[in-house]
Short mmCIF file of C-alpha atoms in Angstrom, two decimals:
data_model
loop_
_atom_site.label_atom_id
_atom_site.label_comp_id
_atom_site.label_asym_id
_atom_site.label_seq_id
_atom_site.Cartn_x
_atom_site.Cartn_y
_atom_site.Cartn_z
CA VAL H 1 120.67 85.84 128.07
CA GLN H 2 118.34 87.42 130.61
CA VAL H 3 115.85 90.11 129.67
CA SER H 4 112.88 91.73 131.30
CA ALA H 5 110.60 93.07 128.59
CA ASP H 6 107.37 92.37 126.85
CA GLY H 7 109.01 92.55 123.45
CA ALA H 8 107.46 90.25 120.91
CA VAL H 9 110.28 89.96 118.40
CA TRP H 10 113.95 89.23 118.85
CA SER H 11 116.31 90.58 116.24
CA THR H 12 119.57 88.64 116.44
CA ALA H 13 122.67 89.38 114.43
CA TYR H 14 125.01 86.53 113.66
CA ALA H 15 128.33 86.43 111.86
CA THR H 16 128.82 84.41 108.68
CA SER H 17 132.08 82.65 107.90
CA GLN H 18 133.09 85.76 105.93
CA GLY H 19 132.50 87.95 108.97
CA GLU H 20 129.49 89.79 107.51
CA ALA H 21 126.73 90.47 110.00
CA GLU H 22 123.22 89.41 109.03
CA ARG H 23 120.00 89.83 110.97
CA SER H 24 117.56 87.07 111.73
CA TYR H 25 114.08 87.91 113.01
CA ILE H 26 112.15 85.64 115.35
CA TYR H 27 108.37 86.06 115.47
CA LEU H 28 107.07 85.92 119.05
CA PRO H 29 103.64 87.55 119.05
CA GLN H 30 102.07 88.43 122.41
CA THR H 31 104.99 86.88 124.27
CA MET H 32 106.53 87.91 127.59
CA SER H 33 109.94 86.42 128.30
CA ARG H 34 112.42 86.57 131.09
CA TYR H 35 114.91 84.14 129.57
CA ILE H 36 115.60 82.85 126.10
CA LYS H 37 117.66 79.82 125.23
CA LEU H 38 119.34 79.58 121.83
CA ASN H 39 120.26 76.11 120.58
CA PHE H 40 122.76 76.31 117.72
CA ASN H 41 122.61 72.92 116.03
CA ARG H 42 124.51 73.87 112.88
CA SER H 43 125.42 76.95 110.87
CA VAL H 44 124.16 77.76 107.41
CA GLU H 45 127.71 77.76 106.02
CA GLY H 46 128.87 74.84 108.14
CA GLN H 47 131.87 76.83 109.39
CA GLY H 48 130.78 78.13 112.76
CA PHE H 49 129.00 81.27 113.87
CA GLY H 50 128.78 83.82 116.59
CA ILE H 51 126.28 86.24 118.08
CA GLN H 52 127.01 89.94 117.81
CA GLY H 53 123.92 91.14 119.61
CA ILE H 54 120.32 90.60 120.56
CA GLU H 55 117.70 93.30 120.38
CA VAL H 56 114.25 93.16 121.93
CA LYS H 57 111.61 94.85 119.80
CA PRO H 58 108.46 96.49 121.19
CA PHE H 59 105.12 94.72 121.26
CA ASP H 60 103.78 96.49 118.14
CA PHE H 61 106.64 95.11 116.04
CA SER H 62 104.75 91.83 115.75
CA ARG H 63 101.19 92.67 116.71
CA SER H 64 100.26 90.51 113.70
CA ILE H 65 102.14 88.71 110.96
CA ASN H 66 101.48 91.69 108.68
CA HIS H 67 102.92 94.07 111.28
CA PHE H 68 105.94 91.79 111.60
CA PHE H 69 106.87 92.01 107.94
CA GLN H 70 105.98 95.69 107.73
CA ASN H 71 108.49 96.45 110.45
CA ILE H 72 111.15 94.26 108.89
CA ALA H 73 110.65 96.04 105.55
CA ARG H 74 111.13 99.43 107.21
CA GLU H 75 114.55 98.33 108.47
CA GLU H 76 115.70 97.37 104.96
CA PRO H 77 116.50 99.52 101.89
CA ALA H 78 113.45 100.52 99.83
CA GLY H 79 112.82 98.14 96.95
CA LEU H 80 113.63 94.91 98.75
CA TYR H 81 110.02 94.49 99.90
CA PRO H 82 106.67 95.35 98.30
CA LYS H 83 105.83 99.05 98.43
CA TYR H 84 102.74 98.60 100.62
CA LEU H 85 104.86 97.13 103.44
CA LEU H 86 106.42 100.59 103.61
CA GLY H 87 102.98 102.13 104.04
CA ARG H 88 102.92 103.40 100.45
CA GLN H 89 99.99 102.86 98.11
CA THR H 90 100.49 100.69 95.03
CA TYR H 91 97.72 100.34 92.48
CA TRP H 92 96.88 97.08 90.75
CA THR H 93 94.68 95.60 88.07
CA PRO H 94 93.23 92.09 87.62
CA VAL H 95 94.44 89.61 85.00
CA GLY H 96 92.49 86.57 83.81
CA THR H 97 90.77 84.83 80.93
CA GLY H 98 87.36 86.34 81.69
CA ASP H 99 85.72 82.92 81.90
CA GLY H 100 85.21 83.00 85.67
CA ASP H 101 88.10 80.64 86.33
CA GLY H 102 90.42 82.72 88.49
CA GLN H 103 92.31 85.98 88.42
CA ALA H 104 95.76 87.30 89.23
CA LEU H 105 96.67 90.81 90.37
CA PHE H 106 99.34 92.88 88.63
CA ASN H 107 100.63 96.01 90.34
CA GLU H 108 102.39 99.17 89.21
CA GLU H 109 105.82 97.69 89.87
CA GLY H 110 105.20 94.52 87.86
CA MET H 111 104.68 92.27 90.88
CA VAL H 112 102.10 89.54 90.18
CA GLU H 113 99.91 87.78 92.75
CA VAL H 114 99.28 84.56 90.86
CA ASP H 115 95.88 83.64 92.33
CA LYS H 116 93.47 84.72 95.04
CA GLY H 117 95.41 85.11 98.28
CA GLY H 118 98.43 83.38 96.76
CA PHE H 119 102.14 84.07 96.59
CA SER H 120 103.63 86.66 94.27
CA ILE H 121 106.34 86.73 91.64
CA GLU H 122 108.48 89.87 91.82
CA PRO H 123 111.14 90.96 89.28
CA PHE H 124 114.71 92.08 90.03
CA LEU H 125 117.71 92.89 87.83
CA TYR H 126 121.38 92.54 88.72
CA VAL H 127 123.80 94.59 86.62
CA CYS H 128 127.38 95.76 87.30
CA ASP H 129 127.39 94.34 90.84
CA ARG H 130 124.19 96.14 91.75
CA LEU H 131 120.65 94.91 92.41
CA ILE H 132 118.02 97.01 90.65
CA THR H 133 114.57 97.09 92.24
CA TRP H 134 111.33 98.96 91.65
CA ALA H 135 112.70 101.78 93.84
CA ASP H 136 115.66 102.37 91.46
CA VAL H 137 113.82 102.87 88.17
CA VAL H 138 111.41 105.17 86.37
CA LEU H 139 108.08 103.35 86.15
CA ASN H 140 105.40 103.57 83.48
CA GLN H 141 102.24 101.50 83.16
CA GLY H 142 99.80 100.78 80.35
CA LEU H 143 97.18 98.50 78.85
CA LEU H 144 97.69 96.86 75.49
CA LYS H 145 96.05 98.96 72.74
CA GLY H 146 94.82 101.30 75.44
CA TYR H 147 91.93 99.13 76.62
CA LEU H 148 92.65 95.38 76.55
CA PRO H 149 93.02 93.88 80.07
CA ILE H 150 96.64 92.95 79.37
CA PRO H 151 98.67 95.26 81.62
CA SER H 152 102.33 96.17 81.49
CA SER H 153 104.83 97.86 83.76
CA GLU H 154 107.97 99.37 82.28
CA TRP H 155 111.20 99.85 84.19
CA ARG H 156 113.67 102.43 82.83
CA THR H 157 117.16 102.95 84.17
CA ASP H 158 120.53 103.88 82.70
CA GLY H 159 121.26 101.52 79.82
CA LEU H 160 118.30 99.19 80.45
CA VAL H 161 114.58 98.92 79.82
CA MET H 162 112.47 96.06 81.15
CA LYS H 163 108.82 95.66 80.17
CA ILE H 164 106.71 93.27 82.23
CA ILE H 165 103.51 92.01 80.62
CA SER H 166 100.92 89.72 82.19
CA PHE H 167 98.07 87.87 80.49
CA ALA H 168 96.04 84.67 80.77
CA SER H 169 94.88 82.02 78.34
CA GLY H 170 92.93 78.78 78.42
CA GLN H 171 94.32 77.22 75.25
CA THR H 172 95.96 74.33 77.08
CA GLY H 173 92.61 73.08 78.42
CA ARG H 174 93.00 74.82 81.77
CA PRO H 175 93.46 78.52 82.58
CA VAL H 176 97.10 79.57 82.77
CA LEU H 177 98.66 82.87 83.83
CA TYR H 178 101.67 84.05 81.84
CA MET H 179 104.34 86.64 82.54
CA CYS H 180 106.64 88.04 79.88
CA TYR H 181 109.75 89.97 80.90
CA ARG H 182 111.25 91.81 77.91
CA ILE H 183 114.72 93.12 78.76
CA GLU H 184 116.43 95.50 76.34
CA ASN H 185 119.99 96.82 76.41
CA THR H 186 119.83 100.52 75.50
CA ASP H 187 123.50 101.06 76.26
CA ARG H 188 126.22 101.44 73.61
CA GLN H 189 128.11 98.48 75.02
CA SER H 190 127.23 94.85 75.56
CA GLN H 191 125.90 94.02 79.00
CA SER H 192 125.81 90.90 81.13
CA ILE H 193 122.55 90.93 83.07
CA ARG H 194 121.00 88.66 85.64
CA PHE H 195 117.24 88.64 85.85
CA PHE H 196 115.60 87.20 88.96
CA ALA H 197 111.95 86.17 89.24
CA ALA H 198 111.50 86.02 93.01
CA ILE H 199 108.75 83.88 94.56
CA ARG H 200 107.70 85.56 97.78
CA PRO H 201 105.13 85.13 100.58
CA PHE H 202 103.43 88.45 99.85
CA GLN H 203 100.19 89.18 98.08
CA VAL H 204 99.80 92.16 95.76
CA ASN H 205 96.65 93.08 97.69
CA PRO H 206 97.93 95.40 100.47
CA THR H 207 97.63 94.94 104.20
CA TRP H 208 94.97 97.65 104.60
CA GLN H 209 92.68 95.62 102.31
CA ASN H 210 93.00 92.68 104.69
CA TRP H 211 89.87 90.52 104.94
CA ARG H 212 89.92 86.91 106.07
CA ALA H 213 93.17 85.58 104.57
CA LEU H 214 93.28 88.19 101.79
CA GLY H 215 95.68 91.12 101.85
CA GLY H 216 99.32 91.26 102.93
CA VAL H 217 101.43 88.25 103.88
CA THR H 218 100.57 84.72 102.72
CA PRO H 219 102.17 81.40 103.78
CA VAL H 220 104.87 79.70 101.71
CA ARG H 221 105.79 76.60 103.68
CA GLU H 222 107.53 74.61 100.97
CA LEU H 223 109.52 75.46 97.84
CA SER H 224 111.16 73.02 95.47
CA PHE H 225 112.60 72.85 91.96
CA TYR H 226 112.36 69.56 90.08
CA ASN H 227 111.97 68.58 86.42
CA GLY H 228 112.07 72.20 85.34
CA GLU H 229 109.20 73.31 87.60
CA VAL H 230 109.01 75.28 90.81
CA ARG H 231 106.47 73.88 93.24
CA VAL H 232 105.04 76.15 95.93
CA ASN H 233 103.42 74.47 98.94
CA GLY H 234 103.43 71.25 96.94
CA ASN H 235 100.35 72.05 94.86
CA ARG H 236 101.10 75.24 92.92
CA ALA H 237 103.44 75.33 89.94
CA VAL H 238 105.63 77.99 88.31
CA VAL H 239 107.00 76.82 84.97
CA PRO H 240 109.80 78.75 83.25
CA LEU H 241 109.04 78.47 79.53
CA THR H 242 112.44 80.09 78.99
CA ALA H 243 115.20 77.86 80.40
CA ALA H 244 116.40 79.14 83.76
CA SER H 245 120.05 79.35 84.74
CA GLY H 246 119.33 78.37 88.32
CA PHE H 247 116.94 78.27 91.24
CA GLY H 248 117.42 78.70 94.97
CA ALA H 249 115.20 78.91 98.03
CA ALA H 250 115.62 79.83 101.68
CA ALA H 251 113.51 79.50 104.81
CA CYS H 252 112.61 82.75 106.51
CA ALA H 253 115.17 82.13 109.28
CA GLN H 254 117.88 81.91 106.61
CA GLY H 255 116.98 85.38 105.36
CA ALA H 256 114.71 86.82 102.68
CA VAL H 257 115.68 85.88 99.14
CA THR H 258 116.56 89.53 98.48
CA ARG H 259 119.46 89.17 100.93
CA TYR H 260 121.05 86.77 98.44
CA LEU H 261 119.98 88.69 95.33
CA GLN H 262 121.82 91.78 96.58
CA ALA H 263 125.02 89.84 95.90
CA GLY H 264 123.73 88.57 92.56
CA GLU H 265 123.41 85.05 93.96
CA LEU H 266 120.73 82.53 94.85
CA PRO H 267 120.17 80.65 98.11
CA ARG H 268 121.99 77.35 97.94
CA HIS H 269 118.98 75.05 98.42
CA GLN H 270 116.63 73.80 95.72
CA TYR H 271 114.22 72.46 98.32
CA VAL H 272 113.18 74.01 101.62
CA GLN H 273 110.52 73.38 104.21
CA ASP H 274 109.86 76.32 106.47
CA GLU H 275 108.25 75.56 109.82
CA PHE H 276 107.57 79.26 110.31
CA GLY H 277 105.87 79.28 106.92
CA TYR H 278 107.33 82.24 104.99
CA ALA H 279 110.02 80.87 102.71
CA SER H 280 111.12 82.64 99.53
CA GLY H 281 113.10 81.73 96.44
CA ALA H 282 114.02 82.85 92.95
CA LEU H 283 114.64 81.71 89.41
CA ARG H 284 117.77 83.17 87.78
CA PHE H 285 118.23 83.95 84.10
CA ASP H 286 121.68 84.96 82.79
CA LEU H 287 121.59 87.23 79.74
CA ASP H 288 124.29 88.65 77.48
CA LEU H 289 122.80 91.45 75.42
CA ALA H 290 124.52 93.31 72.60
CA PRO H 291 123.85 97.06 72.20
CA GLY H 292 120.19 97.43 71.20
CA GLY H 293 119.60 93.73 71.84
CA SER H 294 116.70 92.32 73.80
CA GLN H 295 115.40 89.02 75.14
CA ASP H 296 112.01 87.79 76.34
CA ILE H 297 111.63 85.55 79.38
CA TYR H 298 108.31 83.74 79.82
CA LEU H 299 106.87 82.13 82.95
CA ALA H 300 103.63 80.15 83.15
CA VAL H 301 101.53 79.58 86.28
CA PRO H 302 98.40 77.41 86.04
CA PHE H 303 95.47 78.84 88.00
CA GLY H 304 94.44 76.70 90.94
CA PRO H 305 96.06 73.62 92.51
CA VAL H 306 97.97 71.10 90.42
CA ASP H 307 98.46 67.38 90.92
CA ALA H 308 101.12 66.90 93.58
CA ASP H 309 102.59 63.89 91.77
CA GLY H 310 102.14 64.87 88.14
CA ALA H 311 104.25 67.29 86.12
CA VAL H 312 102.69 70.42 84.65
CA THR H 313 105.43 71.02 82.08
CA PRO H 314 104.10 68.48 79.51
CA LEU H 315 100.78 70.35 79.50
CA LEU H 316 102.60 73.52 78.45
CA LYS H 317 105.00 71.99 75.93
CA SER H 318 102.44 72.23 73.15
CA VAL H 319 102.41 76.05 73.33
CA THR H 320 104.89 78.90 73.47
CA GLY H 321 104.72 82.17 75.32
CA PRO H 322 104.43 84.28 72.13
CA GLU H 323 101.65 82.02 70.79
CA GLU H 324 99.68 82.30 74.01
CA PHE H 325 100.13 86.06 73.98
CA VAL H 326 98.67 86.31 70.46
CA HIS H 327 95.79 84.05 71.50
CA ALA H 328 95.01 86.17 74.57
CA VAL H 329 95.01 89.38 72.49
CA GLN H 330 92.76 87.92 69.82
CA SER H 331 90.38 86.47 72.41
CA TRP H 332 89.91 89.80 74.19
CA GLU H 333 89.61 91.74 70.94
CA ALA H 334 86.82 89.43 69.80
CA ARG H 335 85.01 89.56 73.13
CA LEU H 336 85.18 93.33 73.50
CA GLY H 337 84.83 94.10 69.79
CA ALA H 338 81.23 92.94 69.34
CA VAL H 339 80.15 96.57 69.82
CA GLU H 340 82.07 99.48 68.31
CA ILE H 341 82.02 102.91 69.92
CA HIS H 342 83.31 105.83 67.85
CA LEU H 343 83.95 109.11 69.63
CA PRO H 344 86.02 112.20 68.81
CA PRO H 345 89.72 111.48 69.36
CA LYS H 346 89.89 113.66 72.48
CA ILE H 347 87.34 111.53 74.32
CA GLN H 348 87.88 108.11 72.72
CA ARG H 349 89.48 107.08 76.01
CA LEU H 350 85.99 107.07 77.54
CA ALA H 351 85.06 104.19 75.24
CA HIS H 352 88.32 102.46 76.12
CA THR H 353 87.55 102.85 79.82
CA PHE H 354 84.10 101.33 79.34
CA LYS H 355 85.51 98.30 77.52
CA THR H 356 88.26 97.80 80.10
CA ALA H 357 85.68 97.96 82.90
CA ALA H 358 83.58 95.33 81.10
CA ALA H 359 86.66 93.11 80.81
CA HIS H 360 87.37 93.50 84.52
CA ILE H 361 83.78 92.50 85.35
CA LEU H 362 84.34 89.30 83.37
CA ILE H 363 87.73 88.65 84.97
CA ASN H 364 86.40 89.15 88.50
CA ARG H 365 83.71 86.49 88.03
CA ASP H 366 83.78 83.24 89.96
CA GLY H 367 81.96 80.88 87.65
CA PRO H 368 78.49 82.46 87.17
CA ALA H 369 78.87 84.67 90.26
CA LEU H 370 79.54 88.32 89.40
CA HIS H 371 81.86 89.92 91.94
CA PRO H 372 82.43 93.68 92.29
CA GLY H 373 86.10 93.01 92.98
CA PRO H 374 88.68 90.21 92.85
CA ARG H 375 89.68 90.13 96.53
CA ARG H 376 88.08 92.24 99.26
CA TYR H 377 84.77 92.19 97.38
CA CYS H 378 84.78 88.58 96.22
CA ARG H 379 81.09 88.08 97.07
CA SER H 380 77.96 88.63 94.99
CA TRP H 381 75.48 91.38 95.77
CA ILE H 382 72.27 91.30 93.73
CA ARG H 383 72.52 95.09 93.33
CA ASP H 384 76.05 95.01 91.92
CA GLY H 385 75.43 91.88 89.89
CA VAL H 386 72.49 93.12 87.83
CA VAL H 387 74.15 96.49 87.16
CA MET H 388 77.39 94.82 86.07
CA GLY H 389 75.40 92.36 83.97
CA ALA H 390 73.58 95.27 82.34
CA ALA H 391 76.95 96.82 81.46
CA LEU H 392 78.09 93.56 79.86
CA LEU H 393 74.94 93.44 77.75
CA ARG H 394 76.09 96.70 76.20
CA VAL H 395 79.34 95.19 74.95
CA GLY H 396 77.50 92.27 73.41
CA CYS H 397 77.99 89.79 76.27
CA THR H 398 74.54 88.40 77.12
CA ASP H 399 75.38 85.13 78.83
CA ALA H 400 76.94 86.61 81.99
CA LEU H 401 73.75 88.25 83.31
CA ARG H 402 71.64 85.22 82.42
CA ASP H 403 74.01 82.88 84.25
CA PHE H 404 74.24 85.20 87.25
CA ILE H 405 70.45 85.50 87.64
CA GLY H 406 70.02 81.76 87.30
CA TRP H 407 72.69 81.13 89.93
CA TYR H 408 71.42 83.79 92.36
CA ALA H 409 67.84 82.46 92.18
CA ARG H 410 69.01 79.34 94.00
CA PHE H 411 69.39 81.39 97.18
CA GLN H 412 65.78 82.64 97.16
CA ALA H 413 63.71 81.53 100.15
CA ASP H 414 60.42 79.70 99.76
CA ASP H 415 58.46 82.81 100.75
CA GLY H 416 60.16 84.82 97.98
CA ALA H 417 62.74 86.61 100.16
CA ILE H 418 65.94 87.40 98.29
CA PRO H 419 69.27 87.77 100.13
CA ASP H 420 71.24 90.96 99.69
CA CYS H 421 74.46 89.03 99.22
CA ALA H 422 75.61 85.45 98.56
CA ASP H 423 78.75 83.44 97.99
CA ALA H 424 79.91 79.82 98.08
CA GLU H 425 79.39 79.76 101.85
CA GLY H 426 75.72 80.75 101.58
CA ALA H 427 73.50 83.83 101.75
CA GLU H 428 73.42 86.97 103.88
CA TRP H 429 69.94 88.11 104.89
CA LEU H 430 70.16 91.79 105.74
CA PRO H 431 66.90 93.62 104.96
CA GLU H 432 68.02 95.34 101.77
CA PHE H 433 64.74 95.95 99.98
CA ASP H 434 66.20 97.14 96.69
CA ALA H 435 66.98 93.47 95.96
CA TYR H 436 63.48 92.61 94.72
CA GLY H 437 63.20 95.21 92.00
CA GLN H 438 66.77 94.47 90.96
CA PHE H 439 66.11 90.77 90.54
CA ILE H 440 63.07 91.44 88.32
CA TYR H 441 64.96 94.09 86.37
CA GLY H 442 67.87 91.71 85.76
CA VAL H 443 65.64 89.13 84.09
CA MET H 444 63.85 91.70 81.91
CA GLU H 445 67.04 93.55 80.97
CA TYR H 446 68.51 90.26 79.77
CA TYR H 447 65.36 89.66 77.71
CA ARG H 448 65.50 93.16 76.18
CA PHE H 449 68.94 92.42 74.74
CA SER H 450 68.60 88.70 73.97
CA GLY H 451 64.94 88.10 73.15
CA ASP H 452 65.28 84.84 75.12
CA ARG H 453 61.63 84.23 76.02
CA ALA H 454 62.39 80.69 77.19
CA PHE H 455 64.58 82.03 80.01
CA VAL H 456 61.82 84.40 81.15
CA GLN H 457 59.41 81.46 81.22
CA LYS H 458 61.93 79.39 83.18
CA MET H 459 62.33 82.15 85.75
CA ARG H 460 58.56 82.74 86.07
CA PRO H 461 58.10 80.90 89.42
CA ALA H 462 60.99 82.83 91.02
CA LEU H 463 59.72 86.09 89.56
CA ALA H 464 56.20 85.49 90.90
CA LYS H 465 57.55 84.90 94.42
CA THR H 466 59.78 87.98 94.15
CA LEU H 467 56.90 90.18 93.06
CA ALA H 468 54.62 88.85 95.80
CA TYR H 469 57.26 89.52 98.48
CA MET H 470 57.84 93.05 97.20
CA GLU H 471 54.10 93.71 97.19
CA GLY H 472 53.94 92.41 100.77
CA LEU H 473 56.64 94.87 101.79
CA ARG H 474 54.76 97.74 100.21
CA ALA H 475 51.51 96.64 101.86
CA ARG H 476 53.05 97.40 105.24
CA ARG H 477 52.91 101.09 104.32
CA LEU H 478 49.43 101.04 102.74
CA THR H 479 47.56 100.82 106.04
CA ALA H 480 45.36 103.44 107.67
CA GLU H 481 48.22 104.33 110.00
CA TYR H 482 50.14 105.76 107.07
CA GLN H 483 47.18 107.86 105.99
CA ARG H 484 47.69 110.05 109.04
CA PRO H 485 49.25 113.44 108.28
CA GLU H 486 52.43 112.79 110.26
CA LYS H 487 53.13 109.56 108.31
CA ARG H 488 51.51 110.39 104.98
CA ALA H 489 54.89 110.98 103.32
CA CYS H 490 55.73 107.28 103.77
CA TYR H 491 52.44 105.97 102.38
CA GLY H 492 53.06 103.35 99.71
CA LEU H 493 56.83 103.28 100.19
CA LEU H 494 58.81 100.18 101.06
CA PRO H 495 59.66 99.90 104.78
CA GLU H 496 62.86 101.13 106.36
CA SER H 497 65.85 99.01 105.42
CA MET H 498 69.60 98.47 105.81
CA SER H 499 70.39 98.95 102.14
CA HIS H 500 73.68 100.64 103.02
CA GLU H 501 76.32 100.00 105.69
CA GLY H 502 75.62 103.45 107.12
CA TYR H 503 72.04 102.43 107.96
CA MET H 504 72.95 99.40 110.09
CA ALA H 505 72.50 101.14 113.44
CA HIS H 506 69.28 102.86 112.42
CA PRO H 507 67.33 101.56 109.37
CA VAL H 508 65.86 104.29 107.15
CA HIS H 509 63.76 104.69 104.02
CA ALA H 510 66.21 104.39 101.14
CA TYR H 511 65.58 106.18 97.86
CA TRP H 512 67.01 103.34 95.81
CA ASP H 513 64.71 100.79 97.45
CA ASP H 514 61.70 102.57 95.97
CA PHE H 515 63.45 103.44 92.73
CA TRP H 516 64.13 99.76 92.14
CA ALA H 517 60.62 98.82 93.28
CA LEU H 518 59.14 101.09 90.60
CA GLN H 519 61.49 99.60 88.02
CA GLY H 520 60.56 96.11 89.22
CA PHE H 521 56.81 96.76 88.85
CA ARG H 522 57.33 98.14 85.34
CA ASP H 523 59.45 95.18 84.31
CA ALA H 524 57.04 92.70 85.92
CA ALA H 525 54.28 94.20 83.78
CA ALA H 526 56.46 94.00 80.67
CA MET H 527 57.38 90.36 81.32
CA ALA H 528 53.76 89.38 81.94
CA ALA H 529 52.94 90.85 78.53
CA VAL H 530 55.83 88.93 76.95
CA LEU H 531 54.39 85.72 78.39
CA GLY H 532 50.87 86.59 77.20
CA ASP H 533 49.37 87.25 80.66
CA HIS H 534 47.78 90.61 79.91
CA ALA H 535 45.63 90.70 83.04
CA GLU H 536 48.77 90.37 85.22
CA ALA H 537 50.51 92.97 83.08
CA ALA H 538 47.68 95.46 83.71
CA ARG H 539 47.67 94.68 87.46
CA CYS H 540 51.43 95.27 87.79
CA ALA H 541 51.18 98.48 85.78
CA ASP H 542 48.58 99.77 88.25
CA GLU H 543 50.96 99.29 91.18
#
């Protein structure tokens, strides 16, 4: 085959033994070819094959791996790929225990990204020789009891309702994500139904939220099914707590798993290694439901890597899906129920929203680090952290802010400088001068709710350095130069800063820098009084 084009992707159609044409996509980013050579070692069916045609795609088809799958999705019927690959927004919510030990994402369609940047599990139904996807149903979403961070997505179609619920629990000694698929026959006749839980190389986080390896496509290089467990990339486990009727996997070159599900079947292999790195597979569950009958299917996915040689199933044999669900509900009710908020019925949802937001703050944590989001914003800003910690204080959770402040203090420089942002890789040192007042406020706000004088005493060295650095910043604008009429408006303010992305090119005086400085001086005075240093309290009050 001779071509002259700068196409990056070849779309080849080959004939199966039944004569049905199927497309196979080859990813060739930034490639210019004059010739291609195709070596056919063996066919998938073992009964020969033939080429019907070769199509050269334009460069943009595979500008990146995300572009590659976006363009494939647009050539397939809606519903066979995640909605965002079609350029359509899908909203999601985090799921976790709230103990800072990992979080999943659950989207409107009931697709679950099992861990940060990980693969997803996507539901499909096969009824009356037809595959039912998210594009074929009426969708409704909700939170349990209107505020608990246990989300659900409901699929409604003729004769069927499926409710997908996701939650997490740590009862087994390690955090585990659970999915419950409740399938109900609303028809007047019995129905034979196949439910598929597809394991796919797509995150819930969409491509336009891409940052580092987060957002869009994610590698699945190996899939296997052994001893009742699915292993993904050798170190992640999916355990069907409800016995599965089968499992099958296919490398990307053999076609997406949805190609097989459209016929109500699974790929033939229970183990695949994909050199390209984007394999997919599915668990199958065969159901026979009487009119009005229903059945629950539970899957369990431990957060984080698992032992490559050890089985996860024994860890989960001591619990059942319904028991873990009850435990998760009770745990969240206790955590969010320490403070009761009673409002008129028409606006009670405001209280629900507040409690849900507090739960999401807890879920998005990474150990003691408070993160403003689970993916794109999985770093800690001192500004966000103290405000989120202050919100948690108001639902009766005092430990989170204390732990965050203690953790963040480790990044403080010897001269008292505080970074604007930090994560496991270290600190970022942009001149964001609101950080100093926020750090002081965080310690005092924790004390106001907890009365923990010992923590204030423990933080005293860090607080003294913070206060001294903030005073040094202010001193730069207390000179004679700033007594001149043209600069008098800036006298006593903190210097220009980069406390917002919009200020990067040209630092400016930021209102919130000085707002937090005033709050910091007030709280420094209050803490000095708490510790019995009344002279220092008076000095800070005079600032």
